[in-house]
Coordinates of C-alpha atoms in Angstrom, one line a residue:
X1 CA 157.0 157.3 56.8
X2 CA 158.9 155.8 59.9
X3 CA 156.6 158.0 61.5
X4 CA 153.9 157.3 60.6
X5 CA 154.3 153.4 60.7
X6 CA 154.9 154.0 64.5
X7 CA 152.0 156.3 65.4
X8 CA 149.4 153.7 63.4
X9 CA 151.1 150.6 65.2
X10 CA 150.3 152.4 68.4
X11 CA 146.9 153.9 68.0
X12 CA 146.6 149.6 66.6
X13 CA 147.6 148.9 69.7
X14 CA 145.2 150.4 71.5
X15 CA 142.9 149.6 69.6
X16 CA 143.2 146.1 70.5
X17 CA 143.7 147.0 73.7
X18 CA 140.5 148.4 73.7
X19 CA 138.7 145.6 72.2
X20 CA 140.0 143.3 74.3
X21 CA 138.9 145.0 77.3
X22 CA 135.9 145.3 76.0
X23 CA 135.6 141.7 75.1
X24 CA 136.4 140.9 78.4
X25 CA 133.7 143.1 80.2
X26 CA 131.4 141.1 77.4
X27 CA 132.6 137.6 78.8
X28 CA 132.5 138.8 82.5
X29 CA 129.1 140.1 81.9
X30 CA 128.4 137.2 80.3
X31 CA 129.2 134.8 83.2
X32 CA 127.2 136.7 85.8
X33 CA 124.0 136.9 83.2
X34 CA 124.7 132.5 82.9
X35 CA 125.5 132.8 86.8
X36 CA 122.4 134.8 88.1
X37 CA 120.1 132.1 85.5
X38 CA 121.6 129.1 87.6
X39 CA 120.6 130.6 90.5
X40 CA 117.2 131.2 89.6
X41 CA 116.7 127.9 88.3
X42 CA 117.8 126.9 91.8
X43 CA 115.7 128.5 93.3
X44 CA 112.8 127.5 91.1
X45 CA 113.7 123.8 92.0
X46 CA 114.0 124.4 95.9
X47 CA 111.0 126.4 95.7
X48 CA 108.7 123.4 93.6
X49 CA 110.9 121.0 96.5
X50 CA 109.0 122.7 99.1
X51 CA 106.1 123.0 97.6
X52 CA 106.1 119.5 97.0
X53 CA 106.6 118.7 100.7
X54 CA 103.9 121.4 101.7
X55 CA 101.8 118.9 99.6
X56 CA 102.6 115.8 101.0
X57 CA 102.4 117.0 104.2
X58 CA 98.9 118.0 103.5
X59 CA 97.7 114.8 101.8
X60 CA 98.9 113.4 104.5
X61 CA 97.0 115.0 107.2
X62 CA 94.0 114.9 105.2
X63 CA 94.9 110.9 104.8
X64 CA 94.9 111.0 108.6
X65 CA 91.6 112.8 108.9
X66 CA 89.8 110.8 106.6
X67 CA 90.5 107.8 108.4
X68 CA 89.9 108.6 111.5
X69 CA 86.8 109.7 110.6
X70 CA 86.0 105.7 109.2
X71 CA 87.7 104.7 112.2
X72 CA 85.0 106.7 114.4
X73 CA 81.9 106.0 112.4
X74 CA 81.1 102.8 110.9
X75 CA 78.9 104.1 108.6
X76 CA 81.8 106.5 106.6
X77 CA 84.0 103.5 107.0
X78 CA 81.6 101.5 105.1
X79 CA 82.5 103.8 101.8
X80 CA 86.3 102.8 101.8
X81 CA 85.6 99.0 103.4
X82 CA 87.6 96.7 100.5
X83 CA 88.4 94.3 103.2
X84 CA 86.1 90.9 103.7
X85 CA 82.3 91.3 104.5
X86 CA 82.2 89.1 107.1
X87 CA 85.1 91.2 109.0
X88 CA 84.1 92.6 112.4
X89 CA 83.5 96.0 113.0
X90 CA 86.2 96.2 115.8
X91 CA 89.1 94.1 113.6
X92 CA 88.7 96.7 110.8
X93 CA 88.7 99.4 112.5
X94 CA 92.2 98.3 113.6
X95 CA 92.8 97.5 109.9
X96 CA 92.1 101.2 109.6
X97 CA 94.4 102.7 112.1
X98 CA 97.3 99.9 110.8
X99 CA 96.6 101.2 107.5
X100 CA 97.2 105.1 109.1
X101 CA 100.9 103.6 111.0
X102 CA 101.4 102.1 108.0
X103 CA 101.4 105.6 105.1
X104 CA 102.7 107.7 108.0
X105 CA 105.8 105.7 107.7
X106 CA 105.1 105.6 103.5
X107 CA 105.0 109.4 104.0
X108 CA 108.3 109.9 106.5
X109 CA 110.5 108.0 103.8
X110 CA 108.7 110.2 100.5
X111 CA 108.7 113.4 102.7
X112 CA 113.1 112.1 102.4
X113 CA 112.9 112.2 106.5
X114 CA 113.9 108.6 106.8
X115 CA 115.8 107.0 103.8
X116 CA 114.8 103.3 103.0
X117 CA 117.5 101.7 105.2
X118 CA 115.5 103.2 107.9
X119 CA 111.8 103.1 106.3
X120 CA 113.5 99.4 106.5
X121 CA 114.3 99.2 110.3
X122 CA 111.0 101.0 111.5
X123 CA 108.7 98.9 109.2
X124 CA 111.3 95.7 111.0
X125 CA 109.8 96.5 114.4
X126 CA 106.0 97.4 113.1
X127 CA 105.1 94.5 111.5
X128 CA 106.3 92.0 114.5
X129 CA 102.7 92.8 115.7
X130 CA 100.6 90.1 113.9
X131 CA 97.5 92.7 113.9
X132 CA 99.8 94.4 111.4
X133 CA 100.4 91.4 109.4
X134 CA 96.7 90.5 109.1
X135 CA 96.1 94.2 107.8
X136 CA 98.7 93.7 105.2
X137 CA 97.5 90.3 104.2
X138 CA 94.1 91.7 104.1
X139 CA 95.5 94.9 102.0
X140 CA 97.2 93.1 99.4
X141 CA 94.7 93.3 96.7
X142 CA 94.8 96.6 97.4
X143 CA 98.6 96.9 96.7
X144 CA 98.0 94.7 93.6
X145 CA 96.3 97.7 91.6
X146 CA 99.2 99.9 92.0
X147 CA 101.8 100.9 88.9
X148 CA 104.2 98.1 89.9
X149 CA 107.1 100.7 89.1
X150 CA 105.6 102.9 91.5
X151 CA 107.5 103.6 94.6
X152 CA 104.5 102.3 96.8
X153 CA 104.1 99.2 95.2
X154 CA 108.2 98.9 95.3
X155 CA 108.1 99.7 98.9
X156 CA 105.2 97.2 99.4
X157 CA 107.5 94.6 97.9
X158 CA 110.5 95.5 100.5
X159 CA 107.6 95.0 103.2
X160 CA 106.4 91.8 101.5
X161 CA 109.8 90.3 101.5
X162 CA 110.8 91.6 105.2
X163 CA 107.6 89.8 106.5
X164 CA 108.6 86.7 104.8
X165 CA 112.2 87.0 106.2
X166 CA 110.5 87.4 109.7
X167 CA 108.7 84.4 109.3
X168 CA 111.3 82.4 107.8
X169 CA 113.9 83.7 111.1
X170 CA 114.9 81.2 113.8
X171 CA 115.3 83.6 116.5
X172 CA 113.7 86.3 118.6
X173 CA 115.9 88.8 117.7
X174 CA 113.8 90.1 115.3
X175 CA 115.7 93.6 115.0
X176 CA 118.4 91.5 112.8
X177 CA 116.1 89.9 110.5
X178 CA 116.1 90.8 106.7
X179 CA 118.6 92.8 104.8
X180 CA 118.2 96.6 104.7
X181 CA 118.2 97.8 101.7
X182 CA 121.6 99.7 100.2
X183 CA 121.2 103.4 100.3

């Protein structure tokens, strides 16, 4: 009986060896099934990341084309005109191309090539031209009928209150003015 105690404690034994093994095979294959799944999801977000990009990059070309093409004929400009009547040909066509300066630089800090410290700093030195100013001043309805939670209308707001800090600034060193925004 001794015997026989021994001989089923060992084929036990392996046994549990066995299952063990096994179970640990299971797990390992386990992790690299959970593994390989993060890495696709990955790559399904850096893929939808880029195509994003390839998007805005597009919009904004076509943005570009659009408005040079008001810029060149008075006639096309007519169909996006929500400035004053009474404006001059010649000042909104500068409106216009302001307007272009002004969403390439909307588009550099969405396309995440400048963050909004520097979006901050490069809309600091555009605006110190007053043609620039009068655009925005003449734009603002326009920025009024955006989502305020938007991230145009907040950037719009960072614009409105670095123009006011210019304004309000005692010296010619503009490139000081304002407080850039925390990252």
């Amino acid at each position: 009986m001794a015997t026989r105690k021994n001989i089923t404690g060992r084929f036990g034994s392996a046994a549990a060896g066995m299952l063990l093994a096994t179970a640990g095979v299971s797990l390992a294959a386990r992790q690299r099934a959970v593994d390989a799944e993060r890495l696709r999801i990955r790559r399904l977000e850096l893929e939808e990341a880029a195509s994003r990009r390839r998007a805005l990059a597009h919009q904004q070309r076509l943005h570009w084309e659009l408005l040079s093409r008001a810029i060149d004929d008075p006639s096309l400009a007519s169909v996006i005109d929500t400035y004053a009547h009474d404006l001059p040909a010649a000042k909104r066509r500068q409106y216009f191309y302001a307007n272009a300066w002004y969403t390439n630089l909307y588009h550099l800090y969405r396309a995440g090539l400048v963050d909004q410290e520097e979006l901050y700093g490069h809309a600091r030195e555009l605006f110190q031209n007053p043609l620039m100013r009068e655009y925005w001043e003449a734009s603002r309805g326009q920025r009024a009928t955006l989502k305020q939670s938007s991230d145009e209308a907040r950037i719009g707001r960072l614009v409105d209150g670095l123009i006011n800090d210019l304004d309000e600034s005692n010296t010619e060193e503009w490139w000081v003015v304002g407080t850039p925004p925390t990252p």
